[in-house]
Amino acid sequence: MSVMKRLSMIFKSKANKALDKMEDPRETLDYSYQRQLELLQKVRRGVADVATSRKRVELQITGLEKQTQRLEEQGRKALSVGREDLAREALQRRSNLQTQMADLKVQHDNLQAEEEKLTTASQRLQAKVDSFRTKKETIKATYTAAEAQTRINEAFSGISEEMGDVGLAIQRAEDKTAQMQARAGAIDELLASGALDDFSGTRGDDIQTELDRMGGGMDVELELARMKAELGQGPAPQSAIEQGRQQAQQQPQQQGQTQQLRQPGEGA
């Protein structure tokens, strides 16, 4: 295959693809239907023209028949007055008119047959045009529905892709949130254990932490004393309030004893 033939084939294939993409089947069907209507109109005009010619021939035949009748009457009248020559002339003209009438009748029969043929063709073409119109509308409706369904599916496909992106974004947000929560929990644990220094001043100092720990140990000792009392192994534990009162009463006594033990001359 030569280069020119290949180029021609490539150009034709691309042009055909472009035309196929541009073509709307509904417009093509409407155009085909319009062409059929034009053809049907031409056939009907042909039928009308043939019918007009037939009618014209019929009128000519009718006129010739009247002339032959008049010539026959003229021949009879000429014979009645003894003018045989005039009667012969009238009969000769009558014979010529009858020959013309015979030709016109043949033409009339041909036109009538042609008219019937065209009428039958017009009726058949009308039936085909009506059938094509019904099929055309059905195909157009089906194509329109398919086009709408295609657009809907494309829209849903775009929505599905977008929802997929949204789902991935949500998943990434949840992962980042979980990571931040884990990081915050780890930092809280490190701050609470003292592994990290809290410079914000919101966390208690070491003394308060030790006091809190001792308070927790005292609660354990009280719970242990209570369990021993229930088992009959020791006295009932005193509440923290009572212990506080006893300690408050013991402190002045201890201070007085300390002052008594001091010798004169020592500093207060």
PDB file of N, CA and C in Angstrom, residues 123-183:
ATOM      1  N   GLN A 123     -50.479   5.117  -1.958  1.00  0.00           N
ATOM      2  CA  GLN A 123     -51.048   4.510  -0.751  1.00  0.00           C
ATOM      3  C   GLN A 123     -50.011   3.654  -0.024  1.00  0.00           C
ATOM      4  N   ARG A 124     -49.243   2.869  -0.780  1.00  0.00           N
ATOM      5  CA  ARG A 124     -48.204   2.053  -0.160  1.00  0.00           C
ATOM      6  C   ARG A 124     -47.125   2.923   0.478  1.00  0.00           C
ATOM      7  N   LEU A 125     -46.732   3.970  -0.242  1.00  0.00           N
ATOM      8  CA  LEU A 125     -45.715   4.854   0.312  1.00  0.00           C
ATOM      9  C   LEU A 125     -46.233   5.559   1.556  1.00  0.00           C
ATOM     10  N   GLN A 126     -47.509   5.922   1.560  1.00  0.00           N
ATOM     11  CA  GLN A 126     -48.102   6.551   2.734  1.00  0.00           C
ATOM     12  C   GLN A 126     -48.052   5.607   3.936  1.00  0.00           C
ATOM     13  N   ALA A 127     -48.346   4.318   3.682  1.00  0.00           N
ATOM     14  CA  ALA A 127     -48.292   3.333   4.768  1.00  0.00           C
ATOM     15  C   ALA A 127     -46.859   3.183   5.289  1.00  0.00           C
ATOM     16  N   LYS A 128     -45.882   3.175   4.380  1.00  0.00           N
ATOM     17  CA  LYS A 128     -44.487   3.068   4.809  1.00  0.00           C
ATOM     18  C   LYS A 128     -44.042   4.297   5.591  1.00  0.00           C
ATOM     19  N   VAL A 129     -44.485   5.464   5.140  1.00  0.00           N
ATOM     20  CA  VAL A 129     -44.117   6.695   5.843  1.00  0.00           C
ATOM     21  C   VAL A 129     -44.722   6.711   7.243  1.00  0.00           C
ATOM     22  N   ASP A 130     -45.975   6.279   7.345  1.00  0.00           N
ATOM     23  CA  ASP A 130     -46.614   6.228   8.667  1.00  0.00           C
ATOM     24  C   ASP A 130     -45.895   5.237   9.584  1.00  0.00           C
ATOM     25  N   SER A 131     -45.521   4.076   9.021  1.00  0.00           N
ATOM     26  CA  SER A 131     -44.801   3.078   9.811  1.00  0.00           C
ATOM     27  C   SER A 131     -43.428   3.611  10.228  1.00  0.00           C
ATOM     28  N   PHE A 132     -42.754   4.290   9.295  1.00  0.00           N
ATOM     29  CA  PHE A 132     -41.440   4.854   9.625  1.00  0.00           C
ATOM     30  C   PHE A 132     -41.571   5.930  10.685  1.00  0.00           C
ATOM     31  N   ARG A 133     -42.621   6.738  10.609  1.00  0.00           N
ATOM     32  CA  ARG A 133     -42.814   7.785  11.604  1.00  0.00           C
ATOM     33  C   ARG A 133     -42.997   7.184  13.004  1.00  0.00           C
ATOM     34  N   THR A 134     -43.798   6.103  13.087  1.00  0.00           N
ATOM     35  CA  THR A 134     -43.988   5.448  14.385  1.00  0.00           C
ATOM     36  C   THR A 134     -42.673   4.869  14.908  1.00  0.00           C
ATOM     37  N   LYS A 135     -41.951   4.193  14.000  1.00  0.00           N
ATOM     38  CA  LYS A 135     -40.671   3.606  14.412  1.00  0.00           C
ATOM     39  C   LYS A 135     -39.678   4.695  14.780  1.00  0.00           C
ATOM     40  N   LYS A 136     -39.707   5.792  14.033  1.00  0.00           N
ATOM     41  CA  LYS A 136     -38.796   6.919  14.311  1.00  0.00           C
ATOM     42  C   LYS A 136     -39.036   7.482  15.704  1.00  0.00           C
ATOM     43  N   GLU A 137     -40.274   7.706  16.040  1.00  0.00           N
ATOM     44  CA  GLU A 137     -40.590   8.255  17.360  1.00  0.00           C
ATOM     45  C   GLU A 137     -40.198   7.277  18.469  1.00  0.00           C
ATOM     46  N   THR A 138     -40.390   5.981  18.199  1.00  0.00           N
ATOM     47  CA  THR A 138     -39.999   4.980  19.196  1.00  0.00           C
ATOM     48  C   THR A 138     -38.489   4.988  19.409  1.00  0.00           C
ATOM     49  N   ILE A 139     -37.734   5.029  18.304  1.00  0.00           N
ATOM     50  CA  ILE A 139     -36.271   5.039  18.410  1.00  0.00           C
ATOM     51  C   ILE A 139     -35.797   6.314  19.085  1.00  0.00           C
ATOM     52  N   LYS A 140     -36.409   7.436  18.755  1.00  0.00           N
ATOM     53  CA  LYS A 140     -36.022   8.711  19.374  1.00  0.00           C
ATOM     54  C   LYS A 140     -36.280   8.679  20.873  1.00  0.00           C
ATOM     55  N   ALA A 141     -37.449   8.143  21.261  1.00  0.00           N
ATOM     56  CA  ALA A 141     -37.761   8.070  22.694  1.00  0.00           C
ATOM     57  C   ALA A 141     -36.780   7.147  23.413  1.00  0.00           C
ATOM     58  N   THR A 142     -36.453   6.005  22.780  1.00  0.00           N
ATOM     59  CA  THR A 142     -35.508   5.073  23.387  1.00  0.00           C
ATOM     60  C   THR A 142     -34.119   5.689  23.501  1.00  0.00           C
ATOM     61  N   TYR A 143     -33.703   6.393  22.441  1.00  0.00           N
ATOM     62  CA  TYR A 143     -32.386   7.032  22.457  1.00  0.00           C
ATOM     63  C   TYR A 143     -32.330   8.130  23.518  1.00  0.00           C
ATOM     64  N   THR A 144     -33.405   8.910  23.629  1.00  0.00           N
ATOM     65  CA  THR A 144     -33.438   9.971  24.636  1.00  0.00           C
ATOM     66  C   THR A 144     -33.363   9.390  26.042  1.00  0.00           C
ATOM     67  N   ALA A 145     -34.114   8.288  26.268  1.00  0.00           N
ATOM     68  CA  ALA A 145     -34.071   7.644  27.581  1.00  0.00           C
ATOM     69  C   ALA A 145     -32.682   7.086  27.877  1.00  0.00           C
ATOM     70  N   ALA A 146     -32.070   6.466  26.863  1.00  0.00           N
ATOM     71  CA  ALA A 146     -30.720   5.921  27.056  1.00  0.00           C
ATOM     72  C   ALA A 146     -29.714   7.038  27.317  1.00  0.00           C
ATOM     73  N   GLU A 147     -29.871   8.160  26.599  1.00  0.00           N
ATOM     74  CA  GLU A 147     -28.969   9.295  26.818  1.00  0.00           C
ATOM     75  C   GLU A 147     -29.125   9.848  28.232  1.00  0.00           C
ATOM     76  N   ALA A 148     -30.381   9.965  28.685  1.00  0.00           N
ATOM     77  CA  ALA A 148     -30.621  10.454  30.049  1.00  0.00           C
ATOM     78  C   ALA A 148     -30.049   9.491  31.080  1.00  0.00           C
ATOM     79  N   GLN A 149     -30.244   8.180  30.851  1.00  0.00           N
ATOM     80  CA  GLN A 149     -29.705   7.185  31.775  1.00  0.00           C
ATOM     81  C   GLN A 149     -28.191   7.230  31.808  1.00  0.00           C
ATOM     82  N   THR A 150     -27.588   7.445  30.633  1.00  0.00           N
ATOM     83  CA  THR A 150     -26.126   7.548  30.581  1.00  0.00           C
ATOM     84  C   THR A 150     -25.635   8.750  31.372  1.00  0.00           C
ATOM     85  N   ARG A 151     -26.328   9.886  31.224  1.00  0.00           N
ATOM     86  CA  ARG A 151     -25.933  11.080  31.979  1.00  0.00           C
ATOM     87  C   ARG A 151     -26.104  10.857  33.474  1.00  0.00           C
ATOM     88  N   ILE A 152     -27.190  10.180  33.856  1.00  0.00           N
ATOM     89  CA  ILE A 152     -27.412   9.897  35.282  1.00  0.00           C
ATOM     90  C   ILE A 152     -26.312   8.984  35.811  1.00  0.00           C
ATOM     91  N   ASN A 153     -25.978   7.938  35.036  1.00  0.00           N
ATOM     92  CA  ASN A 153     -24.921   7.022  35.477  1.00  0.00           C
ATOM     93  C   ASN A 153     -23.580   7.747  35.579  1.00  0.00           C
ATOM     94  N   GLU A 154     -23.318   8.639  34.614  1.00  0.00           N
ATOM     95  CA  GLU A 154     -22.079   9.403  34.690  1.00  0.00           C
ATOM     96  C   GLU A 154     -22.076  10.304  35.916  1.00  0.00           C
ATOM     97  N   ALA A 155     -23.243  10.892  36.211  1.00  0.00           N
ATOM     98  CA  ALA A 155     -23.333  11.745  37.399  1.00  0.00           C
ATOM     99  C   ALA A 155     -23.101  10.929  38.664  1.00  0.00           C
ATOM    100  N   PHE A 156     -23.740   9.748  38.731  1.00  0.00           N
ATOM    101  CA  PHE A 156     -23.539   8.885  39.889  1.00  0.00           C
ATOM    102  C   PHE A 156     -22.098   8.414  39.984  1.00  0.00           C
ATOM    103  N   SER A 157     -21.487   8.172  38.835  1.00  0.00           N
ATOM    104  CA  SER A 157     -20.088   7.748  38.849  1.00  0.00           C
ATOM    105  C   SER A 157     -19.203   8.850  39.411  1.00  0.00           C
ATOM    106  N   GLY A 158     -19.488  10.097  38.998  1.00  0.00           N
ATOM    107  CA  GLY A 158     -18.736  11.215  39.560  1.00  0.00           C
ATOM    108  C   GLY A 158     -18.967  11.366  41.045  1.00  0.00           C
ATOM    109  N   ILE A 159     -20.238  11.174  41.466  1.00  0.00           N
ATOM    110  CA  ILE A 159     -20.555  11.254  42.891  1.00  0.00           C
ATOM    111  C   ILE A 159     -19.841  10.143  43.652  1.00  0.00           C
ATOM    112  N   SER A 160     -19.811   8.943  43.076  1.00  0.00           N
ATOM    113  CA  SER A 160     -19.145   7.825  43.746  1.00  0.00           C
ATOM    114  C   SER A 160     -17.663   8.109  43.926  1.00  0.00           C
ATOM    115  N   GLU A 161     -17.037   8.648  42.881  1.00  0.00           N
ATOM    116  CA  GLU A 161     -15.621   8.983  43.006  1.00  0.00           C
ATOM    117  C   GLU A 161     -15.410  10.055  44.075  1.00  0.00           C
ATOM    118  N   GLU A 162     -16.298  11.059  44.067  1.00  0.00           N
ATOM    119  CA  GLU A 162     -16.173  12.121  45.065  1.00  0.00           C
ATOM    120  C   GLU A 162     -16.391  11.578  46.469  1.00  0.00           C
ATOM    121  N   MET A 163     -17.398  10.691  46.633  1.00  0.00           N
ATOM    122  CA  MET A 163     -17.643  10.105  47.938  1.00  0.00           C
ATOM    123  C   MET A 163     -16.477   9.229  48.374  1.00  0.00           C
ATOM    124  N   GLY A 164     -15.846   8.577  47.396  1.00  0.00           N
ATOM    125  CA  GLY A 164     -14.652   7.803  47.742  1.00  0.00           C
ATOM    126  C   GLY A 164     -13.545   8.689  48.269  1.00  0.00           C
ATOM    127  N   ASP A 165     -13.344   9.850  47.623  1.00  0.00           N
ATOM    128  CA  ASP A 165     -12.341  10.796  48.117  1.00  0.00           C
ATOM    129  C   ASP A 165     -12.709  11.307  49.509  1.00  0.00           C
ATOM    130  N   VAL A 166     -14.026  11.568  49.711  1.00  0.00           N
ATOM    131  CA  VAL A 166     -14.466  12.022  51.028  1.00  0.00           C
ATOM    132  C   VAL A 166     -14.205  10.954  52.081  1.00  0.00           C
ATOM    133  N   GLY A 167     -14.481   9.685  51.720  1.00  0.00           N
ATOM    134  CA  GLY A 167     -14.228   8.593  52.655  1.00  0.00           C
ATOM    135  C   GLY A 167     -12.757   8.486  53.027  1.00  0.00           C
ATOM    136  N   LEU A 168     -11.881   8.642  52.026  1.00  0.00           N
ATOM    137  CA  LEU A 168     -10.448   8.619  52.324  1.00  0.00           C
ATOM    138  C   LEU A 168     -10.049   9.786  53.220  1.00  0.00           C
ATOM    139  N   ALA A 169     -10.649  10.957  52.976  1.00  0.00           N
ATOM    140  CA  ALA A 169     -10.342  12.116  53.820  1.00  0.00           C
ATOM    141  C   ALA A 169     -10.792  11.881  55.256  1.00  0.00           C
ATOM    142  N   ILE A 170     -11.981  11.292  55.415  1.00  0.00           N
ATOM    143  CA  ILE A 170     -12.477  10.987  56.759  1.00  0.00           C
ATOM    144  C   ILE A 170     -11.566   9.989  57.454  1.00  0.00           C
ATOM    145  N   GLN A 171     -11.128   8.956  56.711  1.00  0.00           N
ATOM    146  CA  GLN A 171     -10.238   7.950  57.292  1.00  0.00           C
ATOM    147  C   GLN A 171      -8.931   8.577  57.739  1.00  0.00           C
ATOM    148  N   ARG A 172      -8.379   9.482  56.888  1.00  0.00           N
ATOM    149  CA  ARG A 172      -7.136  10.148  57.272  1.00  0.00           C
ATOM    150  C   ARG A 172      -7.343  11.028  58.502  1.00  0.00           C
ATOM    151  N   ALA A 173      -8.494  11.717  58.563  1.00  0.00           N
ATOM    152  CA  ALA A 173      -8.774  12.567  59.730  1.00  0.00           C
ATOM    153  C   ALA A 173      -8.887  11.730  61.001  1.00  0.00           C
ATOM    154  N   GLU A 174      -9.563  10.574  60.895  1.00  0.00           N
ATOM    155  CA  GLU A 174      -9.691   9.705  62.071  1.00  0.00           C
ATOM    156  C   GLU A 174      -8.333   9.173  62.507  1.00  0.00           C
ATOM    157  N   ASP A 175      -7.496   8.795  61.546  1.00  0.00           N
ATOM    158  CA  ASP A 175      -6.161   8.305  61.899  1.00  0.00           C
ATOM    159  C   ASP A 175      -5.346   9.392  62.590  1.00  0.00           C
ATOM    160  N   LYS A 176      -5.403  10.626  62.055  1.00  0.00           N
ATOM    161  CA  LYS A 176      -4.654  11.710  62.684  1.00  0.00           C
ATOM    162  C   LYS A 176      -5.194  12.024  64.074  1.00  0.00           C
ATOM    163  N   THR A 177      -6.526  11.958  64.222  1.00  0.00           N
ATOM    164  CA  THR A 177      -7.126  12.218  65.539  1.00  0.00           C
ATOM    165  C   THR A 177      -6.669  11.181  66.556  1.00  0.00           C
ATOM    166  N   ALA A 178      -6.697   9.905  66.148  1.00  0.00           N
ATOM    167  CA  ALA A 178      -6.251   8.846  67.059  1.00  0.00           C
ATOM    168  C   ALA A 178      -4.775   9.010  67.415  1.00  0.00           C
ATOM    169  N   GLN A 179      -3.983   9.410  66.421  1.00  0.00           N
ATOM    170  CA  GLN A 179      -2.558   9.607  66.690  1.00  0.00           C
ATOM    171  C   GLN A 179      -2.338  10.751  67.674  1.00  0.00           C
ATOM    172  N   MET A 180      -3.089  11.863  67.500  1.00  0.00           N
ATOM    173  CA  MET A 180      -2.959  12.996  68.415  1.00  0.00           C
ATOM    174  C   MET A 180      -3.415  12.621  69.820  1.00  0.00           C
ATOM    175  N   GLN A 181      -4.524  11.851  69.912  1.00  0.00           N
ATOM    176  CA  GLN A 181      -4.989  11.418  71.231  1.00  0.00           C
ATOM    177  C   GLN A 181      -3.952  10.536  71.920  1.00  0.00           C
ATOM    178  N   ALA A 182      -3.347   9.622  71.161  1.00  0.00           N
ATOM    179  CA  ALA A 182      -2.310   8.762  71.754  1.00  0.00           C
ATOM    180  C   ALA A 182      -1.100   9.581  72.198  1.00  0.00           C
ATOM    181  N   ARG A 183      -0.731  10.573  71.392  1.00  0.00           N
ATOM    182  CA  ARG A 183       0.416  11.419  71.757  1.00  0.00           C
ATOM    183  C   ARG A 183       0.108  12.224  73.014  1.00  0.00           C
TER     184      ARG A 183
END
